[in-house]
mmCIF file of C-alpha atoms in Angstrom:
data_model
loop_
_atom_site.group_PDB
_atom_site.id
_atom_site.type_symbol
_atom_site.label_atom_id
_atom_site.label_comp_id
_atom_site.label_asym_id
_atom_site.label_seq_id
_atom_site.Cartn_x
_atom_site.Cartn_y
_atom_site.Cartn_z
ATOM 1 C CA ASN R 934 -14.732 -67.012 85.161
ATOM 2 C CA VAL R 935 -11.997 -66.772 87.155
ATOM 3 C CA VAL R 936 -11.168 -64.966 90.402
ATOM 4 C CA ARG R 937 -8.023 -62.593 90.373
ATOM 5 C CA GLY R 938 -5.255 -62.898 92.582
ATOM 6 C CA ILE R 939 -4.834 -66.979 92.024
ATOM 7 C CA ASN R 940 -2.119 -68.170 91.070
ATOM 8 C CA GLY R 941 -0.945 -70.943 89.011
ATOM 9 C CA PHE R 942 -4.229 -70.331 86.246
ATOM 10 C CA HIS R 943 -4.510 -73.265 83.719
ATOM 11 C CA PHE R 944 -5.600 -70.595 81.015
ATOM 12 C CA ALA R 945 -4.614 -73.140 78.400
ATOM 13 C CA THR R 946 -3.820 -76.077 76.590
ATOM 14 C CA ILE R 947 -1.703 -76.030 73.858
ATOM 15 C CA GLN R 948 -1.111 -79.423 71.589
ATOM 16 C CA PHE R 949 2.470 -80.293 69.892
ATOM 17 C CA ASP R 950 1.856 -83.590 67.564
ATOM 18 C CA GLY R 951 4.413 -84.980 65.783
ATOM 19 C CA GLY R 952 3.119 -87.951 64.298
ATOM 20 C CA SER R 953 4.125 -87.474 60.691
ATOM 21 C CA SER R 954 7.895 -87.156 62.576
ATOM 22 C CA GLY R 955 10.411 -89.569 61.251
ATOM 23 C CA GLU R 956 12.528 -88.634 64.643
ATOM 24 C CA ASP R 957 11.897 -87.315 67.908
ATOM 25 C CA LEU R 958 11.583 -83.587 67.922
ATOM 26 C CA ARG R 959 12.453 -80.339 70.644
ATOM 27 C CA ILE R 960 11.221 -77.656 70.830
ATOM 28 C CA THR R 961 13.280 -74.527 72.279
ATOM 29 C CA LYS R 962 10.676 -71.622 71.941
ATOM 30 C CA GLN R 963 7.275 -70.770 71.948
ATOM 31 C CA GLU R 964 5.196 -67.701 70.985
ATOM 32 C CA LEU R 965 1.829 -67.146 71.832
ATOM 33 C CA THR R 966 -1.033 -64.248 71.595
ATOM 34 C CA VAL R 967 -2.376 -62.861 74.881
ATOM 35 C CA THR R 968 -5.993 -61.288 73.357
ATOM 36 C CA THR R 969 -8.032 -58.530 76.114
ATOM 37 C CA GLY R 970 -11.056 -57.250 76.743
ATOM 38 C CA ALA R 971 -11.169 -53.555 76.810
ATOM 39 C CA THR R 972 -10.362 -52.741 80.306
ATOM 40 C CA ALA R 973 -8.156 -56.009 80.365
ATOM 41 C CA ASP R 974 -4.486 -55.569 81.233
ATOM 42 C CA MET R 975 -1.883 -57.852 80.349
ATOM 43 C CA ASP R 976 0.550 -56.764 82.787
ATOM 44 C CA HIS R 977 -1.415 -58.009 85.599
ATOM 45 C CA LEU R 978 -0.633 -61.430 84.575
ATOM 46 C CA ASN R 979 3.118 -62.740 85.755
ATOM 47 C CA THR R 980 5.113 -66.216 86.398
ATOM 48 C CA CYS R 981 3.966 -66.896 82.658
ATOM 49 C CA GLN R 982 5.271 -71.066 82.488
ATOM 50 C CA LEU R 983 4.294 -73.766 80.433
ATOM 51 C CA PHE R 984 4.228 -77.065 81.789
ATOM 52 C CA ASP R 985 4.529 -80.659 80.390
ATOM 53 C CA GLY R 986 2.817 -82.104 83.281
ATOM 54 C CA ALA R 987 4.498 -80.743 86.689
ATOM 55 C CA THR R 988 7.548 -80.098 85.191
ATOM 56 C CA ALA R 989 8.020 -76.202 84.884
ATOM 57 C CA LEU R 990 9.890 -75.576 80.485
ATOM 58 C CA ASN R 991 10.965 -72.209 81.204
ATOM 59 C CA THR R 992 12.164 -71.494 84.955
ATOM 60 C CA GLY R 993 13.900 -68.578 86.261
ATOM 61 C CA GLY R 994 14.864 -65.877 84.080
ATOM 62 C CA ASN R 995 12.553 -67.563 81.047
ATOM 63 C CA VAL R 996 9.800 -67.064 83.749
ATOM 64 C CA VAL R 997 7.675 -64.873 81.437
ATOM 65 C CA ASN R 998 6.299 -61.373 83.358
ATOM 66 C CA PRO R 999 4.624 -58.895 80.843
ATOM 67 C CA SER R 1000 5.223 -55.411 81.538
ATOM 68 C CA GLY R 1001 4.493 -51.984 79.674
ATOM 69 C CA ASN R 1002 1.553 -53.195 78.126
ATOM 70 C CA ASP R 1003 -1.591 -50.690 78.139
ATOM 71 C CA ALA R 1004 -5.511 -51.896 78.988
ATOM 72 C CA GLY R 1005 -7.173 -53.774 76.744
ATOM 73 C CA ALA R 1006 -4.041 -54.057 74.166
ATOM 74 C CA ASP R 1007 -2.855 -57.967 72.640
ATOM 75 C CA ALA R 1008 0.278 -58.489 73.112
ATOM 76 C CA GLU R 1009 2.863 -61.756 71.726
ATOM 77 C CA ILE R 1010 4.641 -63.348 74.701
ATOM 78 C CA SER R 1011 7.468 -65.597 74.281
ATOM 79 C CA PHE R 1012 8.796 -68.400 76.021
ATOM 80 C CA THR R 1013 12.158 -69.901 75.948
ATOM 81 C CA LEU R 1014 12.456 -73.422 77.440
ATOM 82 C CA ASP R 1015 15.804 -74.293 79.229
ATOM 83 C CA ASN R 1016 13.834 -77.419 79.926
ATOM 84 C CA ASN R 1017 13.807 -78.270 75.975
ATOM 85 C CA LEU R 1018 10.204 -79.857 75.202
ATOM 86 C CA ILE R 1019 11.480 -83.795 73.388
ATOM 87 C CA VAL R 1020 7.951 -84.832 71.300
ATOM 88 C CA PRO R 1021 9.123 -88.366 70.232
ATOM 89 C CA LYS R 1022 8.035 -89.524 66.982
ATOM 90 C CA GLY R 1023 4.827 -91.012 66.220
ATOM 91 C CA THR R 1024 3.554 -89.110 69.767
ATOM 92 C CA SER R 1025 1.682 -85.887 71.070
ATOM 93 C CA LYS R 1026 2.537 -84.002 74.024
ATOM 94 C CA SER R 1027 -0.086 -81.378 75.558
ATOM 95 C CA ILE R 1028 1.406 -78.475 77.797
ATOM 96 C CA ASP R 1029 -0.560 -76.052 80.043
ATOM 97 C CA VAL R 1030 0.087 -71.938 80.136
ATOM 98 C CA LYS R 1031 -0.437 -71.155 83.462
ATOM 99 C CA CYS R 1032 0.429 -67.354 84.687
ATOM 100 C CA ASN R 1033 -0.325 -65.335 88.363
ATOM 101 C CA ILE R 1034 -3.044 -63.096 88.451
ATOM 102 C CA SER R 1035 -2.629 -59.819 90.264
ATOM 103 C CA SER R 1036 -5.098 -58.842 92.923
ATOM 104 C CA SER R 1037 -5.781 -55.773 91.250
ATOM 105 C CA ALA R 1038 -6.472 -56.550 87.698
ATOM 106 C CA ALA R 1039 -9.584 -55.030 86.781
ATOM 107 C CA ARG R 1040 -12.838 -56.712 86.928
ATOM 108 C CA ASP R 1041 -16.256 -56.519 84.994
ATOM 109 C CA ALA R 1042 -17.801 -57.996 81.864
ATOM 110 C CA THR R 1043 -14.508 -56.639 79.420
ATOM 111 C CA ALA R 1044 -12.266 -57.688 81.974
ATOM 112 C CA THR R 1045 -11.239 -60.197 79.513
ATOM 113 C CA TRP R 1046 -7.918 -62.374 78.632
ATOM 114 C CA ALA R 1047 -7.468 -65.531 76.141
ATOM 115 C CA ILE R 1048 -3.682 -67.271 76.140
ATOM 116 C CA GLY R 1049 -3.212 -69.306 72.572
ATOM 117 C CA ILE R 1050 -1.927 -69.601 68.571
ATOM 118 C CA ALA R 1051 -3.543 -65.854 67.491
ATOM 119 C CA ASP R 1052 -1.938 -66.098 63.902
ATOM 120 C CA THR R 1053 0.715 -67.797 61.971
ATOM 121 C CA ASN R 1054 3.416 -65.373 63.592
ATOM 122 C CA ASP R 1055 3.223 -67.384 66.649
ATOM 123 C CA ASP R 1056 6.581 -69.055 65.825
ATOM 124 C CA THR R 1057 7.720 -72.329 67.094
ATOM 125 C CA THR R 1058 11.389 -73.526 67.365
ATOM 126 C CA VAL R 1059 11.263 -77.168 66.981
ATOM 127 C CA VAL R 1060 14.122 -78.774 65.390
ATOM 128 C CA GLY R 1061 15.333 -82.277 65.095
ATOM 129 C CA LYS R 1062 16.251 -83.987 68.440
ATOM 130 C CA ASP R 1063 18.878 -85.668 66.747
ATOM 131 C CA THR R 1064 19.621 -84.587 63.729
ATOM 132 C CA GLY R 1065 18.822 -80.667 64.312
ATOM 133 C CA THR R 1066 17.249 -79.899 61.267
ATOM 134 C CA ALA R 1067 15.002 -77.242 61.605
ATOM 135 C CA VAL R 1068 11.340 -78.595 61.156
ATOM 136 C CA THR R 1069 8.571 -75.979 59.636
ATOM 137 C CA GLU R 1070 5.228 -76.364 62.000
ATOM 138 C CA VAL R 1071 2.145 -76.309 60.969
ATOM 139 C CA VAL R 1072 -0.194 -74.221 63.132
ATOM 140 C CA THR R 1073 -4.247 -74.511 63.343
ATOM 141 C CA ILE R 1074 -4.990 -71.021 64.642
ATOM 142 C CA ASN R 1075 -6.846 -70.946 68.198
ATOM 143 C CA THR R 1076 -6.452 -67.846 70.225
ATOM 144 C CA GLY R 1077 -7.543 -70.243 73.372
ATOM 145 C CA PRO R 1078 -10.301 -69.851 76.101
ATOM 146 C CA THR R 1079 -11.511 -66.532 77.194
ATOM 147 C CA MET R 1080 -11.627 -65.534 81.043
ATOM 148 C CA THR R 1081 -13.796 -63.034 82.347
ATOM 149 C CA MET R 1082 -12.080 -62.109 85.721
ATOM 150 C CA ARG R 1083 -13.962 -61.711 88.934
ATOM 151 C CA GLU R 1084 -13.379 -59.967 92.870
ATOM 152 C CA LYS R 1085 -14.621 -63.098 94.276
ATOM 153 C CA GLY R 1086 -16.410 -65.928 94.146
ATOM 154 C CA THR R 1087 -20.014 -66.496 95.389
ATOM 155 C CA ILE R 1088 -22.223 -68.131 97.168
ATOM 156 C CA SER R 1089 -26.009 -69.541 97.511
ATOM 157 C CA ILE R 1090 -27.963 -71.784 99.551
ATOM 158 C CA ALA R 1091 -31.167 -72.721 99.219
ATOM 159 C CA LEU R 1092 -33.145 -76.031 100.515
ATOM 160 C CA ASP R 1093 -32.301 -79.598 98.392
ATOM 161 C CA ALA R 1094 -35.381 -80.869 96.105
ATOM 162 C CA SER R 1095 -34.638 -84.116 98.613
ATOM 163 C CA SER R 1096 -35.563 -81.945 102.241
ATOM 164 C CA GLN R 1097 -38.691 -82.826 102.972
ATOM 165 C CA SER R 1098 -41.329 -80.314 104.254
ATOM 166 C CA GLU R 1099 -42.669 -81.780 106.935
ATOM 167 C CA ARG R 1100 -40.632 -84.864 109.031
ATOM 168 C CA PHE R 1101 -40.964 -87.181 112.074
ATOM 169 C CA GLY R 1102 -39.318 -87.239 115.418
ATOM 170 C CA MET R 1103 -39.505 -89.767 118.417
ATOM 171 C CA ALA R 1104 -38.554 -87.820 121.562
ATOM 172 C CA GLY R 1105 -34.927 -88.799 123.159
ATOM 173 C CA LYS R 1106 -33.239 -89.954 119.736
ATOM 174 C CA THR R 1107 -30.668 -88.232 118.255
ATOM 175 C CA ASP R 1108 -29.104 -86.772 114.731
ATOM 176 C CA VAL R 1109 -32.478 -86.927 113.720
ATOM 177 C CA ALA R 1110 -32.619 -85.825 110.260
ATOM 178 C CA SER R 1111 -34.332 -82.701 110.076
ATOM 179 C CA THR R 1112 -32.879 -80.139 107.032
ATOM 180 C CA ILE R 1113 -31.351 -80.655 103.861
ATOM 181 C CA PHE R 1114 -29.120 -77.749 102.722
ATOM 182 C CA LYS R 1115 -27.742 -77.212 99.204
ATOM 183 C CA PHE R 1116 -25.150 -74.958 98.954
ATOM 184 C CA SER R 1117 -23.968 -74.202 95.386
ATOM 185 C CA SER R 1118 -19.972 -71.554 94.589
ATOM 186 C CA GLN R 1119 -19.548 -69.722 91.399
ATOM 187 C CA TYR R 1120 -16.275 -68.061 90.676
ATOM 188 C CA GLU R 1121 -13.744 -70.679 92.372
ATOM 189 C CA ALA R 1122 -14.052 -73.270 95.419
ATOM 190 C CA LEU R 1123 -15.329 -71.938 99.094
ATOM 191 C CA LYS R 1124 -14.802 -73.409 102.759
ATOM 192 C CA LEU R 1125 -17.623 -72.106 104.653
ATOM 193 C CA THR R 1126 -16.766 -71.921 107.931
ATOM 194 C CA LYS R 1127 -19.497 -70.550 110.324
ATOM 195 C CA PHE R 1128 -23.967 -71.269 109.543
ATOM 196 C CA GLY R 1129 -26.227 -69.591 111.077
ATOM 197 C CA PHE R 1130 -29.897 -70.515 111.370
ATOM 198 C CA VAL R 1131 -32.860 -69.610 113.380
ATOM 199 C CA LEU R 1132 -35.998 -72.645 114.373
ATOM 200 C CA ALA R 1133 -39.093 -71.546 114.027
ATOM 201 C CA SER R 1134 -41.853 -73.782 115.574
ATOM 202 C CA SER R 1135 -45.000 -72.722 116.381
ATOM 203 C CA THR R 1136 -45.434 -75.682 119.583
ATOM 204 C CA ALA R 1137 -41.524 -76.701 119.631
ATOM 205 C CA SER R 1138 -39.407 -74.599 122.242
ATOM 206 C CA THR R 1139 -35.494 -74.678 122.352
ATOM 207 C CA SER R 1140 -36.004 -77.233 125.658
ATOM 208 C CA ASP R 1141 -37.143 -79.042 123.031
ATOM 209 C CA ILE R 1142 -34.093 -79.356 120.589
ATOM 210 C CA THR R 1143 -31.327 -79.572 122.792
ATOM 211 C CA LYS R 1144 -28.229 -79.842 119.869
ATOM 212 C CA VAL R 1145 -28.483 -79.168 116.021
ATOM 213 C CA THR R 1146 -25.705 -81.004 114.198
ATOM 214 C CA PHE R 1147 -24.580 -80.187 110.287
ATOM 215 C CA TRP R 1148 -23.102 -83.327 108.362
ATOM 216 C CA ASP R 1149 -21.834 -83.517 105.144
ATOM 217 C CA GLY R 1150 -22.804 -86.737 104.357
ATOM 218 C CA ALA R 1151 -21.614 -89.152 106.754
ATOM 219 C CA THR R 1152 -19.618 -86.530 108.402
ATOM 220 C CA LYS R 1153 -20.307 -84.514 110.781
ATOM 221 C CA VAL R 1154 -18.753 -80.953 110.250
ATOM 222 C CA GLY R 1155 -20.401 -78.923 112.959
ATOM 223 C CA GLU R 1156 -22.856 -78.112 115.594
ATOM 224 C CA ALA R 1157 -24.962 -75.714 118.002
ATOM 225 C CA VAL R 1158 -27.142 -75.607 120.615
ATOM 226 C CA MET R 1159 -29.550 -72.624 121.304
ATOM 227 C CA THR R 1160 -30.736 -72.054 125.418
ATOM 228 C CA GLY R 1161 -33.313 -69.854 126.819
ATOM 229 C CA ASP R 1162 -35.372 -67.988 124.251
ATOM 230 C CA ASN R 1163 -32.742 -67.045 122.318
ATOM 231 C CA TYR R 1164 -33.872 -68.852 118.630
ATOM 232 C CA HIS R 1165 -31.150 -68.183 116.491
ATOM 233 C CA ALA R 1166 -27.248 -70.371 116.486
ATOM 234 C CA THR R 1167 -24.468 -70.402 114.806
ATOM 235 C CA SER R 1168 -22.074 -73.452 114.038
ATOM 236 C CA THR R 1169 -18.143 -72.542 113.385
ATOM 237 C CA LEU R 1170 -17.620 -75.834 111.650
ATOM 238 C CA ILE R 1171 -14.875 -78.105 113.206
ATOM 239 C CA SER R 1172 -14.116 -79.709 109.850
ATOM 240 C CA ASP R 1173 -13.670 -78.478 106.580
ATOM 241 C CA PHE R 1174 -16.427 -77.791 104.230
ATOM 242 C CA ILE R 1175 -15.121 -77.026 100.534
ATOM 243 C CA ILE R 1176 -18.296 -75.786 98.154
ATOM 244 C CA PRO R 1177 -16.300 -76.563 94.656
ATOM 245 C CA LYS R 1178 -16.112 -74.168 92.409
ATOM 246 C CA ASP R 1179 -19.221 -74.240 90.164
ATOM 247 C CA GLY R 1180 -20.708 -77.040 92.126
#
């Protein structure tokens, strides 16, 4: 799953294997196929590039921006590598395929994209680095992992299994451990900026608990004070609290 509107999303990794080559290889062009679900439009992808680590292999006018496609229509995209990919003989290279995703992309169960090598027509233009001799590649068909588009991330909050149902504290103590919450996210990493809570007790009042603090491990990320008869409070977090994607 991926949230629309993200830039530089990693769709797939292509491996170029020169393990059996007698010389270094130079790759100047790679064709790939975008396989789409019924409501997915390839035109909602843009700024598609191949990366060797942090180095973009197709730049400037060679950056791929699909256009003129219909929803649900698969199509080939061609990457011209102005930064030629050199695969030393006896080694392999893993190249990442990344695109930006439009914020207006469809988001439902059939809004799916996959980028990979769908058939033998997805050619690689490759020659010997020093000799210039054309090389006939052997292709392994793999359409790539399927990504389903989502509109936004979601969050769930629950008591952690380690949170005790009953705790005892001594008067005058500070930072007494109370409740442990578990935060989980789906589809994208989320940043929590505020947290609301309520004091529920048949005996304690807001005068008994002067301040509530929130901790991420050993780091304090927020605090709140309840006053008078107001048993509800909201803490604006003073430090970044990031909930990892699918974490």
